[in-house]
PDB file of C-alpha atoms in Angstrom:
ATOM      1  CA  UNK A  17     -29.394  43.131 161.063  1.00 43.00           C
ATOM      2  CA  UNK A  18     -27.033  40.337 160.269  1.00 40.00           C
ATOM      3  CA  UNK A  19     -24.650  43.133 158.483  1.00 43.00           C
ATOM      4  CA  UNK A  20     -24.712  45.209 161.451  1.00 37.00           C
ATOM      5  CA  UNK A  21     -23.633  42.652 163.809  1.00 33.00           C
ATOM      6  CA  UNK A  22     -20.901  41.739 161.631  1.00 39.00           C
ATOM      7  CA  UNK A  23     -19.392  44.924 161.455  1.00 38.00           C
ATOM      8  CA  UNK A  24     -19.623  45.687 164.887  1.00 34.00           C
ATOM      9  CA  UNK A  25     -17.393  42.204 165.273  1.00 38.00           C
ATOM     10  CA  UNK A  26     -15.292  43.313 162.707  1.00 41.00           C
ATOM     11  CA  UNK A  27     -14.633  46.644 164.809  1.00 40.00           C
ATOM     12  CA  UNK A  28     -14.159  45.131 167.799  1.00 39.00           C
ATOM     13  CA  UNK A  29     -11.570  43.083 166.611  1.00 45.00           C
ATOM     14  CA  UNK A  30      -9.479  46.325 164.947  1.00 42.00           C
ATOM     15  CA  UNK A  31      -9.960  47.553 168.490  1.00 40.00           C
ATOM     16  CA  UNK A  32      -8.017  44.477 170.302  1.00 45.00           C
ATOM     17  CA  UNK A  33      -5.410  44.862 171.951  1.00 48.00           C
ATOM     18  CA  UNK A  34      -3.446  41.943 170.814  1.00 41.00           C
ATOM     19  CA  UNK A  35      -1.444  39.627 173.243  1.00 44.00           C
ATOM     20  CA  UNK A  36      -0.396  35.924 173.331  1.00 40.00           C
ATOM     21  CA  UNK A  37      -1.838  33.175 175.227  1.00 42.00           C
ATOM     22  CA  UNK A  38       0.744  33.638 177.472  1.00 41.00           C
ATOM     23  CA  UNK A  39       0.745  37.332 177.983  1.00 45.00           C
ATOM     24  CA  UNK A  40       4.169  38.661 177.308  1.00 45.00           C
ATOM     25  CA  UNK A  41       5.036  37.274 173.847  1.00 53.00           C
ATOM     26  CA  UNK A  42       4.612  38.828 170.612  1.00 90.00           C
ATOM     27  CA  UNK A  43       1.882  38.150 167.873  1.00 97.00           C
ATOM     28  CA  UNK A  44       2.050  37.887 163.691  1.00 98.00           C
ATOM     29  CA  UNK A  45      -1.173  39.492 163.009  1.00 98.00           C
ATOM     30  CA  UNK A  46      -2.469  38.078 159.501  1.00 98.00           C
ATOM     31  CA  UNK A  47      -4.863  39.011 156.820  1.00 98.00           C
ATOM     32  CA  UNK A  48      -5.947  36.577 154.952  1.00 98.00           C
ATOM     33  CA  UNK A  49      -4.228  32.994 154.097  1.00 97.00           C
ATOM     34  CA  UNK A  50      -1.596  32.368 151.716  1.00 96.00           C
ATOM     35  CA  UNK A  51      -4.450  29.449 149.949  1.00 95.00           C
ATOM     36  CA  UNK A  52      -6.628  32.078 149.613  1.00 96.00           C
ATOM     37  CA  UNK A  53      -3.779  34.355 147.686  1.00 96.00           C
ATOM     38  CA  UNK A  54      -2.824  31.358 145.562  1.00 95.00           C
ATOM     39  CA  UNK A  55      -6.899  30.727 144.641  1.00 95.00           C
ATOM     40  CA  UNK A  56      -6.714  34.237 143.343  1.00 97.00           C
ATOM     41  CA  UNK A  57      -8.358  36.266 146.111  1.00 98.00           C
ATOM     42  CA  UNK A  58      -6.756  39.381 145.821  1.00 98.00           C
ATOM     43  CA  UNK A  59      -9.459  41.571 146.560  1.00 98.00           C
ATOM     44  CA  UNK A  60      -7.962  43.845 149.457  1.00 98.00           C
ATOM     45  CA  UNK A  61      -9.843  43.546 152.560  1.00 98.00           C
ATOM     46  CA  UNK A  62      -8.608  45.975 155.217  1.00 98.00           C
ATOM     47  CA  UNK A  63      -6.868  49.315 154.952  1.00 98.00           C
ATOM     48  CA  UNK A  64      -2.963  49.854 156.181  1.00 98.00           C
ATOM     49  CA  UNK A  65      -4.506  52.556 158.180  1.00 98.00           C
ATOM     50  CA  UNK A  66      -5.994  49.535 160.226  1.00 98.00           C
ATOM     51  CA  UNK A  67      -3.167  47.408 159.781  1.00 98.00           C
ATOM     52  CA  UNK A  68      -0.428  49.180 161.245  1.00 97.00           C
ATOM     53  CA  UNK A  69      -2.412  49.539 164.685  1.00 96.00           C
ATOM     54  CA  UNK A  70      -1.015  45.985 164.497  1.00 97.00           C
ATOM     55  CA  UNK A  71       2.144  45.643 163.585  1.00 97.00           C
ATOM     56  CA  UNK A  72       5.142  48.206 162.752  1.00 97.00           C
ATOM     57  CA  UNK A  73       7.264  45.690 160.754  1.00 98.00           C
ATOM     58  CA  UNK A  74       6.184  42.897 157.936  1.00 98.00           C
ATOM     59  CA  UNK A  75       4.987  41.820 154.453  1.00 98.00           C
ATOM     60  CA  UNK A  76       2.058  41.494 152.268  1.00 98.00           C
ATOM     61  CA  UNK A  77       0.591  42.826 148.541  1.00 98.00           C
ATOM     62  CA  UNK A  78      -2.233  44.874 148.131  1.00 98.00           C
ATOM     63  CA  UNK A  79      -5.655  45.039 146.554  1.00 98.00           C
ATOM     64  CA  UNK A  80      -5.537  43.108 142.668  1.00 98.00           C
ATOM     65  CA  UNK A  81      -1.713  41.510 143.726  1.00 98.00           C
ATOM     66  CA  UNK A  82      -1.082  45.591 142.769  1.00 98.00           C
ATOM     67  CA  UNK A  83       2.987  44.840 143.839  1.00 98.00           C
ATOM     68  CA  UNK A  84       4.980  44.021 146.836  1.00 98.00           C
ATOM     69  CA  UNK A  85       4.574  45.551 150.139  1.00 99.00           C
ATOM     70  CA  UNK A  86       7.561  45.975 153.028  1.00 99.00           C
ATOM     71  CA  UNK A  87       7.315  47.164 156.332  1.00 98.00           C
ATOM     72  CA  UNK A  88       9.799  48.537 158.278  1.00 98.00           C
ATOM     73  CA  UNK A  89      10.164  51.012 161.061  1.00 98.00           C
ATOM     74  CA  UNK A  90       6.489  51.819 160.724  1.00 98.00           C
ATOM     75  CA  UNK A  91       6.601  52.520 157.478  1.00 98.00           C
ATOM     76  CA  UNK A  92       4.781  51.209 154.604  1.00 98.00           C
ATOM     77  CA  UNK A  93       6.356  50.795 151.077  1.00 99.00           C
ATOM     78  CA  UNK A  94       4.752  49.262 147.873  1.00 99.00           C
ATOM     79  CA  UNK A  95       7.057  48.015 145.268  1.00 98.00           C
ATOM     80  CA  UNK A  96       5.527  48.044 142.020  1.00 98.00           C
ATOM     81  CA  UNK A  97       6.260  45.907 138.782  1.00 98.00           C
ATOM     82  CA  UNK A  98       7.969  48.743 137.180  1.00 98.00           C
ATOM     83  CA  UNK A  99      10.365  49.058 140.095  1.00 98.00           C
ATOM     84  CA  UNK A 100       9.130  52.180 141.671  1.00 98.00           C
ATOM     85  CA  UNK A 101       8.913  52.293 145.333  1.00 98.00           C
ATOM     86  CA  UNK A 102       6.131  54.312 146.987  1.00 98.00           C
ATOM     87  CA  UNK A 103       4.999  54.900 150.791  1.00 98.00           C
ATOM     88  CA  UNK A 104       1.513  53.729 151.335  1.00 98.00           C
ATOM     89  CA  UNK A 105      -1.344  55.795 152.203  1.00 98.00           C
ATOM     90  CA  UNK A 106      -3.477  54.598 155.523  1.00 98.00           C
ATOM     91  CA  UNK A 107      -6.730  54.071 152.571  1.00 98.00           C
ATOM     92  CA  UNK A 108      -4.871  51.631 150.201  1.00 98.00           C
ATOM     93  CA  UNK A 109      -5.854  47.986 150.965  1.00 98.00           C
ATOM     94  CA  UNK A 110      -3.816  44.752 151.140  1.00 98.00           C
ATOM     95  CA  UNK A 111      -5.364  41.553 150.297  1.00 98.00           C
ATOM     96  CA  UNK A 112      -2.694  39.462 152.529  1.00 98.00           C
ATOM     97  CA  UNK A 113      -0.341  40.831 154.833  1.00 98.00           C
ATOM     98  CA  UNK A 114       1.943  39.784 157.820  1.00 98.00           C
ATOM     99  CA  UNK A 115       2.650  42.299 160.132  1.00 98.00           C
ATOM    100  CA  UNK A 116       3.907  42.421 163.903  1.00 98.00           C
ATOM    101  CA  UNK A 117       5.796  45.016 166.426  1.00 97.00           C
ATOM    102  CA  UNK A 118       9.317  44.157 165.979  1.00 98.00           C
ATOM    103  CA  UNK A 119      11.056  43.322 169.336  1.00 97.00           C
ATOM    104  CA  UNK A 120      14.562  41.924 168.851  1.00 97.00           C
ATOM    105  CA  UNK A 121      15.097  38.860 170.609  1.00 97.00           C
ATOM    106  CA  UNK A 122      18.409  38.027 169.112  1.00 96.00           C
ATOM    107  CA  UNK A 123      21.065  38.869 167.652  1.00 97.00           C
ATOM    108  CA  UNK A 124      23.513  37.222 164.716  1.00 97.00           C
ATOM    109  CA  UNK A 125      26.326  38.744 163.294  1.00 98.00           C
ATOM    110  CA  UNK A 126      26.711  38.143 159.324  1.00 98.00           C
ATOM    111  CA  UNK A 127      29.745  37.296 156.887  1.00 96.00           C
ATOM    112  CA  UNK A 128      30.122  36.999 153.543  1.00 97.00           C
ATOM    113  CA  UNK A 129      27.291  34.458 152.385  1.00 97.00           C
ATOM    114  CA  UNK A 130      24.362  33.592 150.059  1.00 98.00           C
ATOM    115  CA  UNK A 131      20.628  33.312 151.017  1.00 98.00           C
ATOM    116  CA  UNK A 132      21.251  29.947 151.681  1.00 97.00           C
ATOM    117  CA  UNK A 133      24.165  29.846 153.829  1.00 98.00           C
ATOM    118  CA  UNK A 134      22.254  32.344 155.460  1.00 98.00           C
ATOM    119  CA  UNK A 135      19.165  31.018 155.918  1.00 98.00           C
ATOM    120  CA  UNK A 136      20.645  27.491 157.159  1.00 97.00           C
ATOM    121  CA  UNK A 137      22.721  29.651 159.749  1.00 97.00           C
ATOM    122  CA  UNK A 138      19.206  31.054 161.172  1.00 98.00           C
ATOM    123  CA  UNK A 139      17.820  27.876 161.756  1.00 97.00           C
ATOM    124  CA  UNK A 140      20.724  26.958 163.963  1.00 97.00           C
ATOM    125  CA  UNK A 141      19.782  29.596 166.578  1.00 97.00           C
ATOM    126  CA  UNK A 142      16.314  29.050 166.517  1.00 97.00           C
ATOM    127  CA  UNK A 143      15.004  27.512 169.925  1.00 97.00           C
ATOM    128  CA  UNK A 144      12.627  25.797 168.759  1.00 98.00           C
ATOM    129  CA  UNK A 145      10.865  25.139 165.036  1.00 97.00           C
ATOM    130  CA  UNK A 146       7.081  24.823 166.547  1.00 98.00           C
ATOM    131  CA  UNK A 147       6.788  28.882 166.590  1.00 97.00           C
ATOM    132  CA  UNK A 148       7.009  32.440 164.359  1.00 98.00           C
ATOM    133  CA  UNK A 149       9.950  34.001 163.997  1.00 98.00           C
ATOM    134  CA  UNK A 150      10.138  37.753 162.541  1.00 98.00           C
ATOM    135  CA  UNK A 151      13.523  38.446 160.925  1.00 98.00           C
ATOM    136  CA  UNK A 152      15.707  41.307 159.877  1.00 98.00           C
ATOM    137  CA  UNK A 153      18.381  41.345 158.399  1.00 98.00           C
ATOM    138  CA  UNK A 154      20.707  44.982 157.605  1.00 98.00           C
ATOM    139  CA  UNK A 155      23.747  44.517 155.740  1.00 98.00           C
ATOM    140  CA  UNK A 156      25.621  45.618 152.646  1.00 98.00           C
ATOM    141  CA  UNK A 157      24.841  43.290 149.835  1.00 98.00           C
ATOM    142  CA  UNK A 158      27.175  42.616 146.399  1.00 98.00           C
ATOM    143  CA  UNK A 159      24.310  41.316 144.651  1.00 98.00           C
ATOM    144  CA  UNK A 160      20.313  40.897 145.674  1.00 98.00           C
ATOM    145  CA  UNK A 161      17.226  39.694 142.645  1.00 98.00           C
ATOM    146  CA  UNK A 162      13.905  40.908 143.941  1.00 98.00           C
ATOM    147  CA  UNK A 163      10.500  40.571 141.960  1.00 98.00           C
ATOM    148  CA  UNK A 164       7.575  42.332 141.731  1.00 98.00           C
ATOM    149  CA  UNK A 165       3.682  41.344 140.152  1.00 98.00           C
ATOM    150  CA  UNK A 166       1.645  43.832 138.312  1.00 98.00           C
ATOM    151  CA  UNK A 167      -2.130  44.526 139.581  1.00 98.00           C
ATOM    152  CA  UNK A 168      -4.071  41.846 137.928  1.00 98.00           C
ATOM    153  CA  UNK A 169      -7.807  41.791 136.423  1.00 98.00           C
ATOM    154  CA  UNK A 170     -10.890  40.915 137.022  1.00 98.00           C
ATOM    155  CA  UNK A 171     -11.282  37.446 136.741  1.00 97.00           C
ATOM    156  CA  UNK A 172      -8.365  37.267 138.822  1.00 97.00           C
ATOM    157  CA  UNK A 173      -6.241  33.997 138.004  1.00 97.00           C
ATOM    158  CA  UNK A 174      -4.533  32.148 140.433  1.00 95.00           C
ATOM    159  CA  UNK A 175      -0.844  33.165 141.927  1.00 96.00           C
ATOM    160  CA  UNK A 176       0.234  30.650 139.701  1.00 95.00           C
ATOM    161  CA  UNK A 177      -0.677  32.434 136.941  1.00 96.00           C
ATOM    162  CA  UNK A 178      -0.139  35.818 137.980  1.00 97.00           C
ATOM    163  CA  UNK A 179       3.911  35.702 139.093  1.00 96.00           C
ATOM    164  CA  UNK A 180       4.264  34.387 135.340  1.00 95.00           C
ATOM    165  CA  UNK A 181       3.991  38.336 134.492  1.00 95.00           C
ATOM    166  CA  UNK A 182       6.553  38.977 137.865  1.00 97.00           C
ATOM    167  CA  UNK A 183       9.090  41.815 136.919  1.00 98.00           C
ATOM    168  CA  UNK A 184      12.666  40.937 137.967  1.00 98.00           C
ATOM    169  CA  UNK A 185      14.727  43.194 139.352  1.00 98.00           C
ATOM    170  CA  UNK A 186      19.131  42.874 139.861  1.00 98.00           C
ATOM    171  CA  UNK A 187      20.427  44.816 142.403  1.00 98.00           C
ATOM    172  CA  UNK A 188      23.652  45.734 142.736  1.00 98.00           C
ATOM    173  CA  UNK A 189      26.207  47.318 146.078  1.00 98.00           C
ATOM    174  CA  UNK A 190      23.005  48.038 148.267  1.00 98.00           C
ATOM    175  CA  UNK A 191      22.942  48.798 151.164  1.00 98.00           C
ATOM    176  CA  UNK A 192      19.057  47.582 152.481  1.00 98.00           C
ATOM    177  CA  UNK A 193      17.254  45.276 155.016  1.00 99.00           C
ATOM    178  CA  UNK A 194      15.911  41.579 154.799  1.00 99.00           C
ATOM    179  CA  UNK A 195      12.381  41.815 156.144  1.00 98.00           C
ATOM    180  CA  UNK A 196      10.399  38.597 156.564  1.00 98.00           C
ATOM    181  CA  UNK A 197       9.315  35.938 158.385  1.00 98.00           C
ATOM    182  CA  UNK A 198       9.952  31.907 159.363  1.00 98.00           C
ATOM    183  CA  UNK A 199       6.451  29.984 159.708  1.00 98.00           C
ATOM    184  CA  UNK A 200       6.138  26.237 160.948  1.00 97.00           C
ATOM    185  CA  UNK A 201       5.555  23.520 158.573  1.00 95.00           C
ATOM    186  CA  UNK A 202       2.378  22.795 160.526  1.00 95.00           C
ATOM    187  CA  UNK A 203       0.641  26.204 159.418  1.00 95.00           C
ATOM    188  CA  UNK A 204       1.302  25.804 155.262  1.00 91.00           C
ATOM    189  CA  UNK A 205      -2.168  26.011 154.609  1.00 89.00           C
ATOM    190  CA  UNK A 206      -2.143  29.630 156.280  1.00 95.00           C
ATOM    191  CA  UNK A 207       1.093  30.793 155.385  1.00 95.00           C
ATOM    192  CA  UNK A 208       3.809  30.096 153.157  1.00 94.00           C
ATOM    193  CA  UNK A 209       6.255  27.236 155.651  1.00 95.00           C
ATOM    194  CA  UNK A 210      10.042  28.110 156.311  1.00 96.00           C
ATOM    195  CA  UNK A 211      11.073  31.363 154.888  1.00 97.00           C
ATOM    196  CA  UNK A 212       9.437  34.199 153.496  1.00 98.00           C
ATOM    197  CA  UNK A 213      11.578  37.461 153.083  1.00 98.00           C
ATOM    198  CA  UNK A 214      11.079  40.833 150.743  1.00 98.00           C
ATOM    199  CA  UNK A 215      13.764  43.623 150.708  1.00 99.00           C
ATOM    200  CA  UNK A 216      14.140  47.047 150.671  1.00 98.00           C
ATOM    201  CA  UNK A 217      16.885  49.317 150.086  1.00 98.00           C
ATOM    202  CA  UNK A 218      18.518  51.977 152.488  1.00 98.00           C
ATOM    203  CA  UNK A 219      17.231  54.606 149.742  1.00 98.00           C
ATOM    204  CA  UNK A 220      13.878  53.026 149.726  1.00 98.00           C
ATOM    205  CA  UNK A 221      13.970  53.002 146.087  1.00 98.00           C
ATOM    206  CA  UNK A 222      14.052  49.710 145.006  1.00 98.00           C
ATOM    207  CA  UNK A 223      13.192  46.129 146.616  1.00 98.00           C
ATOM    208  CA  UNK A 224      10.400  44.014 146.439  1.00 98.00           C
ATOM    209  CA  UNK A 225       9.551  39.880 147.170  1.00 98.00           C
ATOM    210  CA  UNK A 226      13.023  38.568 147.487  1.00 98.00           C
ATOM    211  CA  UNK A 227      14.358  35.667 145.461  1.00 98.00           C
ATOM    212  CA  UNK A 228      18.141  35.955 145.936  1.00 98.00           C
ATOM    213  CA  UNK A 229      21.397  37.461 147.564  1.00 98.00           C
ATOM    214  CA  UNK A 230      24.807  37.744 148.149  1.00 98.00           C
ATOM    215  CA  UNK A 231      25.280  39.418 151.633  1.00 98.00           C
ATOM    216  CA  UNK A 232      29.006  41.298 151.726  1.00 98.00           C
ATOM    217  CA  UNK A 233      28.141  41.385 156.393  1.00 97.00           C
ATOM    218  CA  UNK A 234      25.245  42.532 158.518  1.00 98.00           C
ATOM    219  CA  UNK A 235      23.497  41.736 161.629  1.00 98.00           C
ATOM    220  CA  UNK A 236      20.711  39.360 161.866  1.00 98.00           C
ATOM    221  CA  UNK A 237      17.692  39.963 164.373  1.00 98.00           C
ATOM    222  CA  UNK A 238      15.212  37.500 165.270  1.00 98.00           C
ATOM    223  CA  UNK A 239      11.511  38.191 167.258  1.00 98.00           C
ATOM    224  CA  UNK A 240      10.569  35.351 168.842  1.00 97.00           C
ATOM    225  CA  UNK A 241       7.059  35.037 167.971  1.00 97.00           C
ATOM    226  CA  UNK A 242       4.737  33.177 169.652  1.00 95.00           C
ATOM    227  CA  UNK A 243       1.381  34.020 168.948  1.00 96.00           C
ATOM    228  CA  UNK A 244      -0.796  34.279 165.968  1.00 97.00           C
ATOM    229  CA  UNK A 245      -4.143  36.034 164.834  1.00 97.00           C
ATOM    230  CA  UNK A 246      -5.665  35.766 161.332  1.00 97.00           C
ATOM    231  CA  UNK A 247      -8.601  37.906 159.970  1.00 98.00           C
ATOM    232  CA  UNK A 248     -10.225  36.510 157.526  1.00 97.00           C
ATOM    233  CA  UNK A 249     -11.627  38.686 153.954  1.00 97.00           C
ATOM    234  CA  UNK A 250     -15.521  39.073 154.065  1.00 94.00           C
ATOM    235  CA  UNK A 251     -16.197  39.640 150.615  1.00 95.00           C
ATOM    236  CA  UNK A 252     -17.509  36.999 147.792  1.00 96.00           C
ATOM    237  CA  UNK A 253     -14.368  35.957 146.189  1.00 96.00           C
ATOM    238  CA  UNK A 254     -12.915  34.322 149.323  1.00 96.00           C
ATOM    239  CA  UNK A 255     -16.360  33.223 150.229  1.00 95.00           C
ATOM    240  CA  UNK A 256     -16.354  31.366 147.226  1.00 94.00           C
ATOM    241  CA  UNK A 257     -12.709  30.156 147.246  1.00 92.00           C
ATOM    242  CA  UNK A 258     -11.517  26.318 147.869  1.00 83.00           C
ATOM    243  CA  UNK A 259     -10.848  25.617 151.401  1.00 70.00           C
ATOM    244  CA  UNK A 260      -7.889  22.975 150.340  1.00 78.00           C
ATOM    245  CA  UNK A 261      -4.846  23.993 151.826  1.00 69.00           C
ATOM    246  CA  UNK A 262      -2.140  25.715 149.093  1.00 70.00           C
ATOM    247  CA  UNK A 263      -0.304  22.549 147.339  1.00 76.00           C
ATOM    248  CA  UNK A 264       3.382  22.957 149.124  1.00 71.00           C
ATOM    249  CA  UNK A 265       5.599  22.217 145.911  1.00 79.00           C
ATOM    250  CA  UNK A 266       3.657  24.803 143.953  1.00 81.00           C
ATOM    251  CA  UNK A 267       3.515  27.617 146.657  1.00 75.00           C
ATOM    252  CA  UNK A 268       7.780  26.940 146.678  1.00 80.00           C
ATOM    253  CA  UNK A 269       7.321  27.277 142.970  1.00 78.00           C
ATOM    254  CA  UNK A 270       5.620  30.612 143.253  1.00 82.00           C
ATOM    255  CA  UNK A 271       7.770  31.256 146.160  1.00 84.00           C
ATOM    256  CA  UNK A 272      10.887  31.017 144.075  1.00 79.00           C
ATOM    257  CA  UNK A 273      10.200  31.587 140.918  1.00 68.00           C
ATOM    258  CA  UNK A 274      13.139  32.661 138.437  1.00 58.00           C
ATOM    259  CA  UNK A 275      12.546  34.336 135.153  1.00 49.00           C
ATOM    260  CA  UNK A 276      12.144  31.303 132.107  1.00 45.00           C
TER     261      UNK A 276
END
């Protein structure tokens, strides 16, 4: 009986319609929390088929940390560790995703800069740094280094462990979009604080979670975001998890990890 009831909660919340306290703003829908992904729970707990009644535009992995995932345009794409890009099919599962309907609330044109500059320039125009932000970014970039984490097995190791396998990938002239996400420093124990970005090229070919760039120009949106839903993973693994939040110096570590 207890199983029943559970699923029909779980239903009913795939069936909300999503709004924020307020009523007109937008919502970063979440599966998962990034201190489960670093404990190693990367068993994929709900399908994209369920996931994109949520959101047309985010981040994430998928079941066993099986690559990178970027959304865009209502489209999904997984970015392997070989470097192959591949749309993903509504019954393939992600085991932490971000995800929310894009709605631009401004607009920043780009120069010549590095993620940096750029990043630094972002936080200038935001209002305030006690909400979400969802950002894209489409330009022509001289130089971007993305990475990508094969599946892992079972027993999974922590994220620590697993980006030590990461694939790194140089890109070079591409044309592509920043896709990502700016999180308050009071929600680190639920996602990862300040930036998180992954790319993806105008030929969808290549991308993946993004490290570094050099942006030639583009244009900079921001969606003020200012609500936020998490579902949580029913399954034994997170069950079983610590309920610490993620240490913040080793989630940058992960975060930012460059080859050794």
């Amino acid at each position: 009986m207890r199983h029943s009831v559970e699923a029909v909660a779980v239903a009913l919340i795939m069936s909300m319609q999503i709004v924020s306290p307020a009523g007109y703003g937008d919502v970063l829908f979440q599966v998962s929390t990034i201190s489960a992904l670093m404990d190693g729970v990367f068993e994929g707990s709900m399908s994209f088929g369920d996931l994109r009644v949520h959101g047309d535009f985010g981040l994430g992995t998928f079941d066993a940390l099986d690559g990178e995932m970027v959304g865009l345009d209502g489209h999904f794409y997984q970015v392997r560790a070989d470097g192959s890009v591949h749309e993903v099919r509504d019954s393939t599962l992600t085991s932490f995703a971000d995800v929310t309907f894009f709605d631009s609330d401004e607009e920043l044109a780009l120069s010549s800069s590095n993620m940096t500059q750029v990043e630094r320039c972002l936080e200038e125009v935001l209002p305030t740094r006690n909400i979400f932000y969802a950002i894209r970014i489409d330009g022509k970039f001289g130089h971007v280094r993305t990475r990508s984490v094969p599946a892992q097995s079972r027993p999974y190791p922590n994220l620590t462990v697993a980006v030590m396998n990461q694939s790194i990938f140089d890109l070079y002239n591409q044309s592509g979009t920043v896709v990502g996400f700016w999180t308050p420093s009071y929600a680190s124990g639920l996602n990862v604080p300040g930036y998180h970005l992954h790319f993806i090229n105008d030929e969808r070919t290549a991308g993946g979670h993004l490290l570094d760039f050099q942006l030639m120009d583009g244009n900079a949106s921001i969606d003020h975001t200012d609500g936020f839903m998490v579902v949580l993973p029913y399954n034994e693994d997170f069950y079983a998890a610590g309920t610490e939040a993620a240490d913040t110096t080793e989630l940058e570590a992960v975060e930012s990890m460059k080859p050794g």
